[in-house]
Amino acid sequence: MIQEKQTILWNKEVAPDIFELTLQGEMVDAMVPGQFVHIQVPREDLLLRRPISIATIDAETGSYRVLIRVDGEGTQSICAQHAGMTLDVLGPLGNGFDISFLNPKDKVLIVGGGIGVPPLLGLANLLHEKDIDMDIVLGFQTRGAIVYEEEFKRLGHVTITTDNGSYGIHGYVSTVIDTLTQPYHAIYACGPKGLNRYINLKFEDHPHAYISLEERMGCGIGACAACVCQKRKEPRENIKICQHGPVFKTGEVIV
Amino acid sequence: MIQEKQTILWNKEVAPDIFELTLQGEMVDAMVPGQFVHIQVPREDLLLRRPISIATIDAETGSYRVLIRVDGEGTQSICAQHAGMTLDVLGPLGNGFDISFLNPKDKVLIVGGGIGVPPLLGLANLLHEKDIDMDIVLGFQTRGAIVYEEEFKRLGHVTITTDNGSYGIHGYVSTVIDTLTQPYHAIYACGPKGLNRYINLKFEDHPHAYISLEERMGCGIGACAACVCQKRKEPRENIKICQHGPVFKTGEVIV
Amino acid sequence: MNRLRVKLPGLDLKNPIMPASGCFGFGGDYGKLYDLNLLGAIMVKATTLEERYGNETPRVAETPSGMLNAIGLQNPGLEDVLNEKLPKLMKYDLPVIANVAGSTEEEYIEVVRRISQAPNVHAIELNISCPNVKHGGIAFGTDPIVVERLTRACKDVSRVPLYVKLSPNVTDIVEIAKAVQRGGADGITMINTLLGMRIDVKTRKPILANLTGGLSGPAIKPVAVRMVYAVSHAVDLPIIAMGGIKTVDDVLEFFMAGASAVAIGTMNFHDPMILPKLIDQLPRRMDELGISSIEALIQSVKEARAHE
Amino acid sequence: MNRLRVKLPGLDLKNPIMPASGCFGFGGDYGKLYDLNLLGAIMVKATTLEERYGNETPRVAETPSGMLNAIGLQNPGLEDVLNEKLPKLMKYDLPVIANVAGSTEEEYIEVVRRISQAPNVHAIELNISCPNVKHGGIAFGTDPIVVERLTRACKDVSRVPLYVKLSPNVTDIVEIAKAVQRGGADGITMINTLLGMRIDVKTRKPILANLTGGLSGPAIKPVAVRMVYAVSHAVDLPIIAMGGIKTVDDVLEFFMAGASAVAIGTMNFHDPMILPKLIDQLPRRMDELGISSIEALIQSVKEARAHE
Ligand SMILES: Cc1cc2nc3c(=O)[nH]c(=O)nc-3n(C[C@H](O)[C@H](O)[C@H](O)COP(=O)(O)OP(=O)(O)OC[C@H]3O[C@@H](n4cnc5c(N)ncnc54)[C@H](O)[C@@H]3O)c2cc1C
Ligand SMILES: Cc1cc2nc3c(=O)[nH]c(=O)nc-3n(C[C@H](O)[C@H](O)[C@H](O)COP(=O)(O)OP(=O)(O)OC[C@H]3O[C@@H](n4cnc5c(N)ncnc54)[C@H](O)[C@@H]3O)c2cc1C
Ligand SMILES: Cc1cc2nc3c(=O)[nH]c(=O)nc-3n(C[C@H](O)[C@H](O)[C@H](O)COP(=O)(O)O)c2cc1C
Ligand SMILES: Cc1cc2nc3c(=O)[nH]c(=O)nc-3n(C[C@H](O)[C@H](O)[C@H](O)COP(=O)(O)O)c2cc1C
Ligand code: FES
Ligand code: FES
């Protein structure tokens, strides 16, 4: 974990209000998919960093991609920075996805929703290298919000859903997942609260099902207790998402 | 008086920590020397505008020059903007120097100190066009801080003083002015408090002696009463520098 | 129908946005920048019985996302306000809210009595909370018994509805608001500035000649929102809210906290066009958020509370 | 000679800069970013007798030049702090200031008694002012009689010097500070957060699950400076000051206001390297301003006051 100024190599609006940035920095060496970075907003009056998932990692160029949806003033300000400018980044943070137990030809289900999709692309890249078989179900609000469809198609079998039916299957990812019967060696999900909650319950007893959670953060490194979630089982315990997450086993915490 | 975005045509450090900016905008048409502009700091956490004197005015290109000394965070942020960027400017503000009573060949004394020198250059340009004879006494802290010496030399007879004697006459402008005997049709001064106070007293009864004052400002347009000075004579009255100044007749107010 | 219209005691506002007292003088030169008729109303600078010269300069200092001021109630005094300042605002279709300050109860009463008779004064704003005045100002605003009595005395002599302006520099603002209600006020305005100080590290002395000053601007917005929320839950008076408003979302945030109109102070200095800009942006943002009218928003906030 | 050294009751600080309570956990992962031995001391997160789970999330919200928090004193409880957290800090040469909170006087006393016996706890910081705790927390900090009694009771059982942390959410902080002095405290820390709120205009609901939270960061600095100035004039106790410190000039501003050491909270989140950076920059800035040592600065501020 380090703090450094990273150069923006690339910044492009890839969907309405969704920007893809490529950042270059030393910390890339230490990154694994599922971790996140904590980006300082380049505006003096906004103090809190913004947690953003690492999408894909390129060890060769020492760079990584993030996909940021402009949601408020902070993400707007970050996304308004041009290539060549720098951002103050703290990272990599959190635990990342565990894939150590997987073997070639294992079957994996990947479930993403909206702006939760990007970190799954980095994961899928890694799984692809390991020769894992992937079913990938991605849900978006509308056709315009779809990202990384092509990239995922190169890595596995992709199904897209849209909330309004403007592309792919009409409905939530659950519409698709409820029809899947194949047992999977692992399940990885990242998306809005509803999606995470659904996976958390549906695959509660699966030995290798994971969800990646979001919460408002202060420090990002386990010092302030802003970002907690509660353990599912007694004795009651609060877990810091920034430090012990953002990836949790299903059934581990309450979503 | 308008508020507008002005383009920075030019920005150069002309002396240590002193930047010359050329700004282009509509309000230039309405400017007279001695007035000032109120510049928004391009930093979200700094709310107060910075009052900056108009140095020279170029009606042809619709631009004007300002000279800004980096004194704190606001001026630093303004001076860090590059040519091509814009600044949010309110102006022109204040009254400006009265030269209506002057006739060709009249003799005028101009006294400037430090960062008070720039507005006098615009004035001297105008007086030169009117064919006025000028004695110009400019005081600076050190040789390095001297600005606009060459420009002034083209317009009148220039004497430079430095506080530390590193250039010109060693001492304050008073060292020179106390030796001047020639009667002047008008005297115009702008500089630090000490200089203004000296001129205010020395030429208290002169019918056409003027000083330009500084004070911390809020609105810049007469609404908040932040920038007052006190009338010299009874009945007691506070005058707003931003609205009724920054130029005052000597003897009019207490410095 | 005018979606922005709000009716408050004494005030039929074409829109709920106005300049806050002391940040706009009696219009200052803002009228040179835009048509003041655009404004919902105007809260003018505090008036005292006699002329006041205010504090020494410097009177303002900058702070992160805020500023300190210690103007010290400089104003030309009641006579001049009645004869010179207020008549100049007659040419506008603009309800004036007259801010009244004083050092003694008698002074308050006298100013309220006379200024409330001016033809364009539609409401009084009783400034019991100015932190920069040595003579009692602070005491008036922090003691519920004094507040209640002063409110009642002023209400008795006022020809127009009376609003009382609350100071945030108290342990329990709800207690003061309740005293204001008991005293018979028609409304509340809040908040005034928080007491603050800046020291110049070069001189090692406070920047303001008055040493301390009032903190305003976006920095104090969360404090103001919290207080408006608490007071609007506790008393049954309309609130004109202020404290750090900068954006149209800030405006709406105060309505959701329980306000019935808003005022903007400090940000006028940052952006002298902020008032017409906000008034212009408000309907568009209301569309985005599904707010049909300001009155409907005020109503829905009230109803949501009934179910809390 | 170490120009940055400051000696305070119980604390021989190699420099006067430390993290503020609750913003640094018990070190968190800051130790992975830099050597914690650089710090003057460490103010750790509030400890209560039993484990506390704190408030629901969201627990933080952003505000202009500040933030709101409503963590709600989440902590693992006294036993765990004594057995797990504090021992982990033993490996550093770092005086620990233990922040103590409670719902009852008895709880405070018990925690102070036991935690003050931990080998690396050099001082207690009595948190009588946390605005996010429902059970009495706020009452403790705002009533001088309660404050005096609690201070005395804790002082009686503490093995190490006792500092009391003041809340800014009071009408008269000087009155509280005097009560702390009468109660026998060895020092004061100030300020805790200002009560604030933010409402999400999309949901029309407060952002924080707890509704209100504590405002911290540069936004509150002028309030903190003013209070440190006032309290240091009124009582004869050393003050560890905090509230919005961001730059080395902010650090010095607090000394000039009357502080004897400073703590940094919120800005750790913005720049996790801020503490070592400020400690590094301090001597250079002191040179520029002609300050030979921090002790000399503290002394000169005291002397200047004697002549006021
Ligand atoms: C571990 C993690 C990974 C994330 N990865 C991504 C990503 O790859 N791409 C992406 O676009 N977004 C991601 N998010 C969400 C992203 O952090 C928020 O959208 C963003 O912080 C909102 O900031 P803003 O300036 O747009 O909104 P504002 O409303 O201005 O934010 C105000 C404050 O609230 C916080 N906040 C608001 N919404 C959220 C949220 N949903 N989650 C956490 N904090 C929030 C902000 O961080 C900030 O502190 C991630 C969040 C977490 C916790
Ligand atoms: C009418 C007028 C004309 C001026 N013309 C020029 C000029 O042409 N060139 C130039 O370099 N400077 C000029 N000044 C001074 C300039 O305004 C200040 O140096 C500048 O505002 C300081 O801002 P800062 O960000 O550097 O300092 P900060 O310390 O960050 O400023 C904080 C606050 O204090 C105010 N302030 C600080 N010093 C002064 C000062 N000396 N006068 C007024 N306000 C101050 C700032 O405006 C701001 O509101 C003029 C001032 C006035 C009143
Ligand atoms: C320069 C200045 C002068 C003020 N003068 C007065 C005043 O005369 N009477 C009053 O009630 N409030 C006065 N205030 C307080 C404002 O009306 C307002 O309550 C406060 O500034 C908070 O709003 P803001 O954050 O939008 O500025 C003044 C504020 C400023 C900044
Ligand atoms: C997230 C957070 C948690 C805090 N927790 C505590 C606490 O447990 N005990 C305490 O006395 N103060 C607590 N504080 C207050 C700080 O110690 C400090 O007094 C305040 O934040 C002002 O300093 P700052 O502006 O530098 O943050 C907390 C502040 C924050 C932001
Ligand atoms: S964000 Fe501070 S503990 Fe997680
Ligand atoms: S700066 Fe507001 S009146 Fe002059």
mmCIF file with all atom_site columns, C-alpha atoms in Angstrom, chain C residues 217-294:
data_model
loop_
_atom_site.group_PDB
_atom_site.id
_atom_site.type_symbol
_atom_site.label_atom_id
_atom_site.label_alt_id
_atom_site.label_comp_id
_atom_site.label_asym_id
_atom_site.label_entity_id
_atom_site.label_seq_id
_atom_site.pdbx_PDB_ins_code
_atom_site.Cartn_x
_atom_site.Cartn_y
_atom_site.Cartn_z
_atom_site.occupancy
_atom_site.B_iso_or_equiv
_atom_site.pdbx_formal_charge
_atom_site.auth_seq_id
_atom_site.auth_comp_id
_atom_site.auth_asym_id
_atom_site.auth_atom_id
_atom_site.pdbx_PDB_model_num
ATOM 1  C CA . GLY C 1 217 ? -20.249 30.482 3.778   1.00 0.00 ? 217 GLY C CA 1
ATOM 2  C CA . PRO C 1 218 ? -20.466 26.832 2.678   1.00 0.00 ? 218 PRO C CA 1
ATOM 3  C CA . ALA C 1 219 ? -18.281 25.784 5.621   1.00 0.00 ? 219 ALA C CA 1
ATOM 4  C CA . ILE C 1 220 ? -21.220 26.308 7.984   1.00 0.00 ? 220 ILE C CA 1
ATOM 5  C CA . LYS C 1 221 ? -23.900 24.764 5.797   1.00 0.00 ? 221 LYS C CA 1
ATOM 6  C CA . PRO C 1 222 ? -24.070 21.419 7.641   1.00 0.00 ? 222 PRO C CA 1
ATOM 7  C CA . VAL C 1 223 ? -24.460 23.257 10.947  1.00 0.00 ? 223 VAL C CA 1
ATOM 8  C CA . ALA C 1 224 ? -27.248 25.373 9.482   1.00 0.00 ? 224 ALA C CA 1
ATOM 9  C CA . VAL C 1 225 ? -29.049 22.372 7.979   1.00 0.00 ? 225 VAL C CA 1
ATOM 10 C CA . ARG C 1 226 ? -28.923 20.518 11.271  1.00 0.00 ? 226 ARG C CA 1
ATOM 11 C CA . MET C 1 227 ? -30.322 23.509 13.160  1.00 0.00 ? 227 MET C CA 1
ATOM 12 C CA . VAL C 1 228 ? -33.092 24.192 10.649  1.00 0.00 ? 228 VAL C CA 1
ATOM 13 C CA . TYR C 1 229 ? -34.006 20.512 10.837  1.00 0.00 ? 229 TYR C CA 1
ATOM 14 C CA . ALA C 1 230 ? -34.123 20.571 14.628  1.00 0.00 ? 230 ALA C CA 1
ATOM 15 C CA . VAL C 1 231 ? -35.995 23.868 14.933  1.00 0.00 ? 231 VAL C CA 1
ATOM 16 C CA . SER C 1 232 ? -38.555 23.030 12.260  1.00 0.00 ? 232 SER C CA 1
ATOM 17 C CA . HIS C 1 233 ? -39.349 19.853 14.161  1.00 0.00 ? 233 HIS C CA 1
ATOM 18 C CA . ALA C 1 234 ? -39.816 21.724 17.403  1.00 0.00 ? 234 ALA C CA 1
ATOM 19 C CA . VAL C 1 235 ? -41.730 24.885 16.585  1.00 0.00 ? 235 VAL C CA 1
ATOM 20 C CA . ASP C 1 236 ? -44.571 25.744 14.323  1.00 0.00 ? 236 ASP C CA 1
ATOM 21 C CA . LEU C 1 237 ? -43.177 28.833 12.603  1.00 0.00 ? 237 LEU C CA 1
ATOM 22 C CA . PRO C 1 238 ? -42.008 29.252 9.025   1.00 0.00 ? 238 PRO C CA 1
ATOM 23 C CA . ILE C 1 239 ? -38.240 29.411 8.652   1.00 0.00 ? 239 ILE C CA 1
ATOM 24 C CA . ILE C 1 240 ? -36.256 31.502 6.223   1.00 0.00 ? 240 ILE C CA 1
ATOM 25 C CA . ALA C 1 241 ? -32.998 29.590 6.144   1.00 0.00 ? 241 ALA C CA 1
ATOM 26 C CA . MET C 1 242 ? -29.464 30.699 5.345   1.00 0.00 ? 242 MET C CA 1
ATOM 27 C CA . GLY C 1 243 ? -25.954 29.482 5.920   1.00 0.00 ? 243 GLY C CA 1
ATOM 28 C CA . GLY C 1 244 ? -23.583 28.560 3.141   1.00 0.00 ? 244 GLY C CA 1
ATOM 29 C CA . ILE C 1 245 ? -25.975 28.213 0.249   1.00 0.00 ? 245 ILE C CA 1
ATOM 30 C CA . LYS C 1 246 ? -24.002 27.965 -2.976  1.00 0.00 ? 246 LYS C CA 1
ATOM 31 C CA . THR C 1 247 ? -25.885 25.654 -5.323  1.00 0.00 ? 247 THR C CA 1
ATOM 32 C CA . VAL C 1 248 ? -29.448 24.945 -6.264  1.00 0.00 ? 248 VAL C CA 1
ATOM 33 C CA . ASP C 1 249 ? -29.129 21.629 -4.434  1.00 0.00 ? 249 ASP C CA 1
ATOM 34 C CA . ASP C 1 250 ? -28.184 23.551 -1.307  1.00 0.00 ? 250 ASP C CA 1
ATOM 35 C CA . VAL C 1 251 ? -31.394 25.554 -1.733  1.00 0.00 ? 251 VAL C CA 1
ATOM 36 C CA . LEU C 1 252 ? -33.439 22.375 -1.934  1.00 0.00 ? 252 LEU C CA 1
ATOM 37 C CA . GLU C 1 253 ? -31.527 20.769 0.925   1.00 0.00 ? 253 GLU C CA 1
ATOM 38 C CA . PHE C 1 254 ? -32.753 23.550 3.214   1.00 0.00 ? 254 PHE C CA 1
ATOM 39 C CA . PHE C 1 255 ? -36.349 23.061 2.117   1.00 0.00 ? 255 PHE C CA 1
ATOM 40 C CA . MET C 1 256 ? -36.003 19.372 2.877   1.00 0.00 ? 256 MET C CA 1
ATOM 41 C CA . ALA C 1 257 ? -34.600 20.302 6.275   1.00 0.00 ? 257 ALA C CA 1
ATOM 42 C CA . GLY C 1 258 ? -37.767 22.264 6.943   1.00 0.00 ? 258 GLY C CA 1
ATOM 43 C CA . ALA C 1 259 ? -37.274 25.764 5.531   1.00 0.00 ? 259 ALA C CA 1
ATOM 44 C CA . SER C 1 260 ? -39.952 27.780 3.734   1.00 0.00 ? 260 SER C CA 1
ATOM 45 C CA . ALA C 1 261 ? -37.608 30.200 1.953   1.00 0.00 ? 261 ALA C CA 1
ATOM 46 C CA . VAL C 1 262 ? -33.861 30.744 1.767   1.00 0.00 ? 262 VAL C CA 1
ATOM 47 C CA . ALA C 1 263 ? -31.370 33.563 1.764   1.00 0.00 ? 263 ALA C CA 1
ATOM 48 C CA . ILE C 1 264 ? -27.885 33.765 0.330   1.00 0.00 ? 264 ILE C CA 1
ATOM 49 C CA . GLY C 1 265 ? -25.135 35.797 1.927   1.00 0.00 ? 265 GLY C CA 1
ATOM 50 C CA . THR C 1 266 ? -21.459 35.119 1.428   1.00 0.00 ? 266 THR C CA 1
ATOM 51 C CA . MET C 1 267 ? -21.707 33.554 -1.998  1.00 0.00 ? 267 MET C CA 1
ATOM 52 C CA . ASN C 1 268 ? -22.821 36.900 -3.435  1.00 0.00 ? 268 ASN C CA 1
ATOM 53 C CA . PHE C 1 269 ? -19.251 38.034 -2.933  1.00 0.00 ? 269 PHE C CA 1
ATOM 54 C CA . HIS C 1 270 ? -17.893 35.007 -4.743  1.00 0.00 ? 270 HIS C CA 1
ATOM 55 C CA . ASP C 1 271 ? -20.352 35.218 -7.591  1.00 0.00 ? 271 ASP C CA 1
ATOM 56 C CA . PRO C 1 272 ? -22.351 38.446 -7.716  1.00 0.00 ? 272 PRO C CA 1
ATOM 57 C CA . MET C 1 273 ? -24.764 36.825 -10.166 1.00 0.00 ? 273 MET C CA 1
ATOM 58 C CA . ILE C 1 274 ? -25.537 33.904 -7.872  1.00 0.00 ? 274 ILE C CA 1
ATOM 59 C CA . LEU C 1 275 ? -29.064 35.017 -6.969  1.00 0.00 ? 275 LEU C CA 1
ATOM 60 C CA . PRO C 1 276 ? -30.432 35.280 -10.524 1.00 0.00 ? 276 PRO C CA 1
ATOM 61 C CA . LYS C 1 277 ? -28.521 32.111 -11.424 1.00 0.00 ? 277 LYS C CA 1
ATOM 62 C CA . LEU C 1 278 ? -30.112 30.090 -8.627  1.00 0.00 ? 278 LEU C CA 1
ATOM 63 C CA . ILE C 1 279 ? -33.557 31.490 -9.365  1.00 0.00 ? 279 ILE C CA 1
ATOM 64 C CA . ASP C 1 280 ? -33.056 30.500 -12.974 1.00 0.00 ? 280 ASP C CA 1
ATOM 65 C CA . GLN C 1 281 ? -31.772 26.997 -12.197 1.00 0.00 ? 281 GLN C CA 1
ATOM 66 C CA . LEU C 1 282 ? -34.341 26.135 -9.576  1.00 0.00 ? 282 LEU C CA 1
ATOM 67 C CA . PRO C 1 283 ? -37.257 25.092 -11.834 1.00 0.00 ? 283 PRO C CA 1
ATOM 68 C CA . ARG C 1 284 ? -35.006 22.867 -13.940 1.00 0.00 ? 284 ARG C CA 1
ATOM 69 C CA . ARG C 1 285 ? -33.640 21.083 -10.907 1.00 0.00 ? 285 ARG C CA 1
ATOM 70 C CA . MET C 1 286 ? -37.147 20.731 -9.521  1.00 0.00 ? 286 MET C CA 1
ATOM 71 C CA . ASP C 1 287 ? -38.119 18.970 -12.738 1.00 0.00 ? 287 ASP C CA 1
ATOM 72 C CA . GLU C 1 288 ? -35.218 16.550 -12.395 1.00 0.00 ? 288 GLU C CA 1
ATOM 73 C CA . LEU C 1 289 ? -36.186 15.744 -8.841  1.00 0.00 ? 289 LEU C CA 1
ATOM 74 C CA . GLY C 1 290 ? -39.902 15.554 -9.507  1.00 0.00 ? 290 GLY C CA 1
ATOM 75 C CA . ILE C 1 291 ? -40.840 18.586 -7.430  1.00 0.00 ? 291 ILE C CA 1
ATOM 76 C CA . SER C 1 292 ? -43.920 20.243 -8.863  1.00 0.00 ? 292 SER C CA 1
ATOM 77 C CA . SER C 1 293 ? -43.783 23.426 -6.826  1.00 0.00 ? 293 SER C CA 1
ATOM 78 C CA . ILE C 1 294 ? -41.987 24.849 -3.842  1.00 0.00 ? 294 ILE C CA 1
#
